[in-house]
């Protein structure tokens, strides 16, 4: 017999009307979590540190997509730290500079901000500075973050 919150007082809230709804939701979460964080995740991250091209492409794509879900911020920090230590060439550098502007300036509470700042110092260039100047659009939080990054880059020189 399925019992919803009204009958049992279980405390389940949200879109679930029955235990079966909740169980289906948990099963879906577990399936998506396995897809998001494959069994070879640590091997992939380690391969990024060695500069393996396939692993770098995977990491850049992950960072560009910027998933915002359970533990994604921790993985982003790990990848950003590994990538910041590599010399990746012009094409990857262009992607990383765009990543700093498009994702690193996102005004939500981010554990990754320090890692983006470190990457910005590593990737500092006239192109990055121009993109950051272009991201300043008034009084928005994104504009304030771009200004802070520009200030930090100037202090690091």
XYZ file of N, CA and C in Angstrom:
471
model
N 0.839 -1.179 0.000
C 0.000 0.000 0.000
C 0.883 1.241 0.000
N 0.635 2.164 -0.913
C 1.385 3.407 -0.961
C 0.778 4.399 0.014
N 1.673 5.059 0.746
C 1.196 6.022 1.732
C 1.852 7.359 1.449
N 1.080 8.355 1.201
C 1.606 9.697 1.009
C 1.747 10.397 2.346
N 2.263 11.587 2.313
C 2.530 12.351 3.537
C 1.273 12.604 4.357
N 0.166 12.838 3.704
C -1.053 13.138 4.455
C -1.477 11.963 5.331
N -1.222 10.746 4.850
C -1.632 9.581 5.626
C -0.644 9.200 6.719
N 0.661 9.340 6.460
C 1.637 8.796 7.400
C 2.424 9.851 8.163
N 2.409 11.093 7.711
C 3.183 12.122 8.379
C 4.683 11.937 8.208
N 5.111 11.346 7.087
C 6.521 11.010 6.885
C 7.400 12.233 6.668
N 6.846 13.358 6.330
C 7.637 14.558 6.124
C 8.128 14.749 4.703
N 7.766 13.869 3.782
C 8.168 14.046 2.387
C 7.426 15.251 1.853
N 8.156 16.131 1.233
C 7.515 17.289 0.628
C 7.997 17.412 -0.798
N 7.375 18.252 -1.532
C 7.756 18.451 -2.920
C 6.724 17.858 -3.847
N 7.155 17.473 -5.044
C 6.215 17.021 -6.061
C 5.715 15.592 -5.854
N 6.149 14.920 -4.791
C 5.794 13.523 -4.591
C 4.457 13.395 -3.876
N 3.613 12.566 -4.405
C 2.318 12.307 -3.791
C 2.300 10.975 -3.054
N 3.197 10.078 -3.462
C 3.234 8.747 -2.858
C 4.680 8.329 -2.668
N 4.869 7.262 -1.888
C 6.210 6.699 -1.737
C 6.747 6.253 -3.082
N 5.898 5.718 -3.929
C 6.344 5.254 -5.250
C 6.880 6.432 -6.071
N 6.215 7.591 -5.991
C 6.719 8.784 -6.677
C 8.108 9.138 -6.170
N 8.265 9.114 -4.862
C 9.544 9.452 -4.244
C 10.616 8.443 -4.656
N 10.293 7.152 -4.621
C 11.250 6.119 -4.997
C 11.666 6.251 -6.457
N 10.721 6.575 -7.331
C 11.057 6.786 -8.747
C 11.994 7.986 -8.886
N 11.739 9.015 -8.129
C 12.583 10.204 -8.172
C 13.999 9.880 -7.695
N 14.124 9.125 -6.626
C 15.435 8.735 -6.114
C 16.157 7.847 -7.131
N 15.454 6.922 -7.748
C 16.068 6.047 -8.752
C 16.581 6.866 -9.934
N 15.803 7.848 -10.354
C 16.231 8.726 -11.458
C 17.468 9.517 -11.044
N 17.466 10.045 -9.823
C 18.625 10.780 -9.323
C 19.868 9.897 -9.353
N 19.760 8.680 -8.865
C 20.916 7.761 -8.828
C 21.419 7.454 -10.240
N 20.498 7.280 -11.191
C 20.879 6.998 -12.574
C 21.633 8.200 -13.169
N 21.091 9.383 -12.972
C 21.730 10.583 -13.500
C 23.064 10.836 -12.808
N 23.121 10.568 -11.514
C 24.367 10.738 -10.766
C 25.462 9.820 -11.325
N 25.117 8.581 -11.660
C 26.099 7.647 -12.244
C 26.580 8.153 -13.605
N 25.667 8.760 -14.374
C 26.062 9.306 -15.671
C 26.942 10.545 -15.499
N 26.597 11.348 -14.506
C 27.341 12.577 -14.252
C 28.738 12.281 -13.714
N 28.816 11.320 -12.836
C 30.073 10.961 -12.189
C 30.379 9.492 -12.475
N 30.963 9.206 -13.644
C 31.224 7.812 -14.018
C 32.250 7.168 -13.083
N 32.292 5.844 -13.114
C 33.203 5.098 -12.241
C 34.667 5.485 -12.460
N 35.012 5.871 -13.679
C 36.402 6.221 -13.962
C 36.693 7.709 -13.778
N 35.867 8.385 -13.010
C 36.014 9.832 -12.822
C 37.404 10.213 -12.304
N 37.883 9.530 -11.276
C 39.199 9.867 -10.732
C 40.302 9.633 -11.756
N 40.158 8.603 -12.585
C 41.139 8.361 -13.648
C 41.113 9.499 -14.670
N 39.905 9.973 -14.990
C 39.781 11.080 -15.938
C 40.447 12.343 -15.394
N 40.196 12.630 -14.130
C 40.792 13.819 -13.511
C 42.317 13.687 -13.493
N 42.812 12.509 -13.173
C 44.262 12.281 -13.168
C 44.840 12.461 -14.566
N 44.106 12.030 -15.580
C 44.569 12.173 -16.959
C 44.619 13.645 -17.374
N 43.736 14.454 -16.818
C 43.780 15.891 -17.091
C 45.123 16.447 -16.634
N 45.566 16.045 -15.467
C 46.827 16.547 -14.908
C 48.033 16.209 -15.786
N 47.929 15.132 -16.551
C 49.037 14.745 -17.431
C 48.956 15.422 -18.792
N 47.846 16.127 -19.037
C 47.685 16.822 -20.316
C 47.176 15.949 -21.433
N 46.626 14.792 -21.108
C 46.086 13.888 -22.128
C 44.984 14.617 -22.912
N 45.107 14.701 -24.236
C 44.166 15.494 -25.037
C 42.686 15.128 -24.846
N 42.367 13.826 -24.806
C 40.967 13.428 -24.606
C 40.443 13.892 -23.253
N 41.268 13.773 -22.233
C 40.869 14.189 -20.886
C 40.718 15.704 -20.819
N 41.596 16.429 -21.488
C 41.493 17.896 -21.516
C 40.199 18.313 -22.196
N 39.880 17.669 -23.315
C 38.629 17.988 -24.014
C 37.429 17.704 -23.116
N 37.430 16.560 -22.441
C 36.339 16.226 -21.511
C 36.217 17.287 -20.425
N 37.366 17.681 -19.832
C 37.356 18.664 -18.743
C 36.855 20.025 -19.226
N 37.346 20.469 -20.384
C 36.900 21.762 -20.911
C 35.402 21.753 -21.194
N 34.924 20.664 -21.760
C 33.492 20.556 -22.044
C 32.685 20.580 -20.748
N 33.127 19.840 -19.748
C 32.445 19.833 -18.452
C 32.391 21.244 -17.882
N 33.515 21.944 -17.924
C 33.566 23.301 -17.366
C 32.707 24.269 -18.172
N 32.692 24.124 -19.484
C 31.873 25.008 -20.321
C 30.382 24.776 -20.094
N 29.992 23.534 -19.927
C 28.578 23.222 -19.664
C 28.178 23.758 -18.294
N 29.103 23.747 -17.358
C 28.899 24.259 -16.011
C 27.659 23.666 -15.347
N 27.632 22.347 -15.205
C 26.471 21.761 -14.537
C 26.416 22.228 -13.092
N 25.232 22.433 -12.627
C 25.047 22.904 -11.255
C 24.189 21.883 -10.544
N 24.865 20.941 -9.938
C 24.169 19.847 -9.279
C 25.031 19.312 -8.145
N 24.583 18.256 -7.540
C 25.240 17.639 -6.397
C 26.726 17.395 -6.674
N 27.593 18.047 -5.951
C 29.048 17.899 -5.998
C 29.712 18.449 -7.255
N 28.980 19.108 -8.137
C 29.617 19.593 -9.367
C 30.661 20.665 -9.086
N 30.431 21.489 -8.080
C 31.399 22.537 -7.755
C 32.736 21.968 -7.323
N 32.705 20.893 -6.558
C 33.959 20.262 -6.127
C 34.736 19.726 -7.323
N 34.022 19.127 -8.269
C 34.696 18.613 -9.461
C 35.245 19.766 -10.295
N 34.494 20.854 -10.415
C 34.986 22.010 -11.157
C 36.297 22.524 -10.566
N 36.354 22.632 -9.246
C 37.580 23.108 -8.592
C 38.741 22.170 -8.905
N 38.514 20.873 -8.811
C 39.584 19.911 -9.120
C 40.088 20.095 -10.545
N 39.152 20.226 -11.492
C 39.545 20.379 -12.895
C 40.253 21.708 -13.133
N 39.736 22.771 -12.556
C 40.359 24.087 -12.737
C 41.778 24.105 -12.186
N 41.987 23.486 -11.052
C 43.338 23.432 -10.473
C 44.293 22.660 -11.372
N 43.831 21.549 -11.914
C 44.690 20.742 -12.790
C 45.004 21.503 -14.077
N 43.979 22.107 -14.673
C 44.153 22.804 -15.951
C 45.029 24.037 -15.793
N 44.912 24.730 -14.672
C 45.705 25.948 -14.466
C 47.197 25.664 -14.465
N 47.580 24.445 -14.213
C 49.002 24.080 -14.158
C 49.564 23.628 -15.500
N 48.748 23.627 -16.544
C 49.175 23.100 -17.840
C 49.371 24.206 -18.866
N 50.249 23.973 -19.823
C 50.371 24.814 -21.013
C 49.651 24.065 -22.125
N 48.517 24.595 -22.539
C 47.631 23.822 -23.413
C 47.583 24.273 -24.867
N 48.209 25.351 -25.220
C 48.145 25.804 -26.597
C 47.089 26.876 -26.804
N 47.133 27.483 -27.988
C 46.306 28.655 -28.277
C 44.811 28.358 -28.274
N 44.388 27.260 -28.877
C 42.949 26.970 -28.961
C 42.351 26.750 -27.573
N 43.032 25.972 -26.737
C 42.534 25.734 -25.380
C 42.580 27.014 -24.558
N 43.624 27.824 -24.749
C 43.724 29.090 -24.021
C 42.547 30.007 -24.360
N 42.163 30.041 -25.615
C 41.006 30.842 -26.023
C 39.739 30.337 -25.334
N 39.567 29.032 -25.295
C 38.392 28.451 -24.616
C 38.413 28.767 -23.123
N 39.600 28.696 -22.508
C 39.708 28.971 -21.075
C 39.408 30.435 -20.769
N 39.863 31.344 -21.608
C 39.552 32.762 -21.381
C 38.052 33.003 -21.502
N 37.425 32.391 -22.489
C 35.963 32.519 -22.622
C 35.272 31.905 -21.418
N 35.798 30.798 -20.929
C 35.235 30.130 -19.757
C 35.283 31.036 -18.530
N 36.403 31.722 -18.352
C 36.536 32.635 -17.217
C 35.449 33.705 -17.281
N 35.209 34.250 -18.460
C 34.231 35.328 -18.605
C 32.801 34.803 -18.546
N 32.536 33.695 -19.205
C 31.165 33.187 -19.281
C 30.722 32.458 -18.017
N 31.611 31.703 -17.400
C 31.238 30.894 -16.235
C 31.806 31.479 -14.939
N 33.061 31.887 -14.982
C 33.723 32.375 -13.778
C 33.094 33.621 -13.191
N 32.384 34.383 -14.010
C 31.735 35.603 -13.519
C 30.287 35.381 -13.102
N 29.846 34.129 -13.118
C 28.471 33.825 -12.738
C 28.240 34.281 -11.302
N 27.223 35.088 -11.067
C 27.055 35.690 -9.742
C 26.307 34.844 -8.718
N 26.362 33.539 -8.851
C 25.772 32.725 -7.790
C 26.878 32.355 -6.811
N 26.501 31.961 -5.643
C 27.497 31.582 -4.642
C 28.303 30.420 -5.193
N 29.592 30.609 -5.320
C 30.418 29.623 -5.999
C 31.644 29.267 -5.189
N 31.805 28.004 -4.928
C 33.020 27.506 -4.298
C 34.201 27.619 -5.264
N 33.899 27.705 -6.534
C 34.927 27.665 -7.563
C 35.621 29.002 -7.796
N 35.149 30.072 -7.169
C 35.648 31.405 -7.516
C 37.163 31.523 -7.364
N 37.723 31.009 -6.279
C 39.176 31.094 -6.094
C 39.918 30.377 -7.217
N 39.397 29.246 -7.624
C 40.036 28.498 -8.706
C 39.944 29.266 -10.024
N 38.810 29.943 -10.265
C 38.695 30.771 -11.466
C 39.655 31.952 -11.406
N 39.840 32.529 -10.224
C 40.785 33.641 -10.076
C 42.212 33.165 -10.379
N 42.559 31.999 -9.868
C 43.890 31.441 -10.121
C 44.081 31.208 -11.627
N 43.054 30.650 -12.261
C 43.121 30.419 -13.700
C 43.226 31.746 -14.448
N 42.494 32.752 -14.016
C 42.548 34.066 -14.675
C 43.958 34.651 -14.590
N 44.608 34.515 -13.439
C 45.991 35.006 -13.313
C 46.914 34.254 -14.268
N 46.675 32.962 -14.398
C 47.501 32.133 -15.287
C 47.249 32.481 -16.754
N 46.009 32.827 -17.083
C 45.615 33.076 -18.474
C 45.590 34.565 -18.815
N 46.112 35.406 -17.924
C 46.054 36.857 -18.129
C 46.642 37.229 -19.486
N 45.906 38.067 -20.184
C 46.322 38.518 -21.514
C 45.475 39.733 -21.869
N 45.884 40.480 -22.878
C 45.043 41.595 -23.327
C 43.646 41.123 -23.751
N 43.560 39.930 -24.351
C 42.252 39.412 -24.771
C 41.348 39.174 -23.559
N 41.899 38.580 -22.510
C 41.096 38.336 -21.312
C 40.684 39.650 -20.673
N 41.606 40.585 -20.572
C 41.282 41.873 -19.961
C 40.196 42.599 -20.750
N 40.282 42.566 -22.081
C 39.247 43.204 -22.905
C 37.892 42.532 -22.713
N 37.903 41.206 -22.614
C 36.636 40.488 -22.390
C 36.051 40.832 -21.023
N 36.899 40.956 -20.021
C 36.421 41.325 -18.686
C 35.893 42.756 -18.670
N 36.575 43.647 -19.371
C 36.083 45.032 -19.477
C 34.722 45.037 -20.163
N 34.577 44.218 -21.209
C 33.295 44.118 -21.914
C 32.182 43.529 -21.062
N 32.565 42.744 -20.045
C 31.559 42.128 -19.171
C 31.024 43.100 -18.123
N 31.691 44.233 -17.969
C 31.203 45.229 -17.007
C 30.081 46.012 -17.668
N 28.882 45.808 -17.171
C 27.710 46.389 -17.818
C 26.855 47.232 -16.870
N 27.452 47.837 -15.905
C 26.676 48.670 -14.984
C 26.789 48.193 -13.560
N 25.661 48.077 -12.912
C 25.631 47.740 -11.495
C 25.287 46.284 -11.215
N 25.426 45.404 -12.168
C 25.055 44.008 -11.960
C 26.121 43.283 -11.136
N 25.740 42.209 -10.471
C 26.745 41.409 -9.748
C 27.843 40.900 -10.678
N 27.482 40.525 -11.886
C 28.466 40.054 -12.863
C 29.498 41.140 -13.157
N 29.037 42.367 -13.267
C 29.920 43.496 -13.514
C 30.871 43.717 -12.336
N 30.345 43.577 -11.134
C 31.174 43.732 -9.938
C 32.251 42.649 -9.878
N 31.887 41.437 -10.249
C 32.858 40.336 -10.244
C 33.931 40.596 -11.298
N 33.537 41.043 -12.487
C 34.513 41.344 -13.543
C 35.487 42.425 -13.075
N 34.970 43.442 -12.401
C 35.826 44.509 -11.875
C 36.803 43.954 -10.845
N 36.328 43.083 -9.976
C 37.199 42.472 -8.957
C 38.282 41.627 -9.599
N 37.941 40.884 -10.641
C 38.938 40.059 -11.330
C 39.977 40.955 -12.007
N 39.521 42.017 -12.664
C 40.468 42.943 -13.286
C 41.409 43.559 -12.251
N 40.859 43.931 -11.102
C 41.679 44.502 -10.028
C 42.717 43.481 -9.545
N 42.283 42.245 -9.359
C 43.207 41.194 -8.907
C 44.301 40.941 -9.936
N 43.947 40.972 -11.202
C 44.953 40.766 -12.259
C 45.973 41.897 -12.247
N 45.504 43.126 -12.063
C 46.412 44.276 -12.011
C 47.353 44.177 -10.821
N 46.840 43.726 -9.686
C 47.673 43.590 -8.484
C 48.705 42.472 -8.639
N 48.388 41.458 -9.423
C 49.285 40.313 -9.599
C 50.457 40.621 -10.524
N 50.321 41.669 -11.311
C 51.395 42.003 -12.270
C 52.569 42.630 -11.593
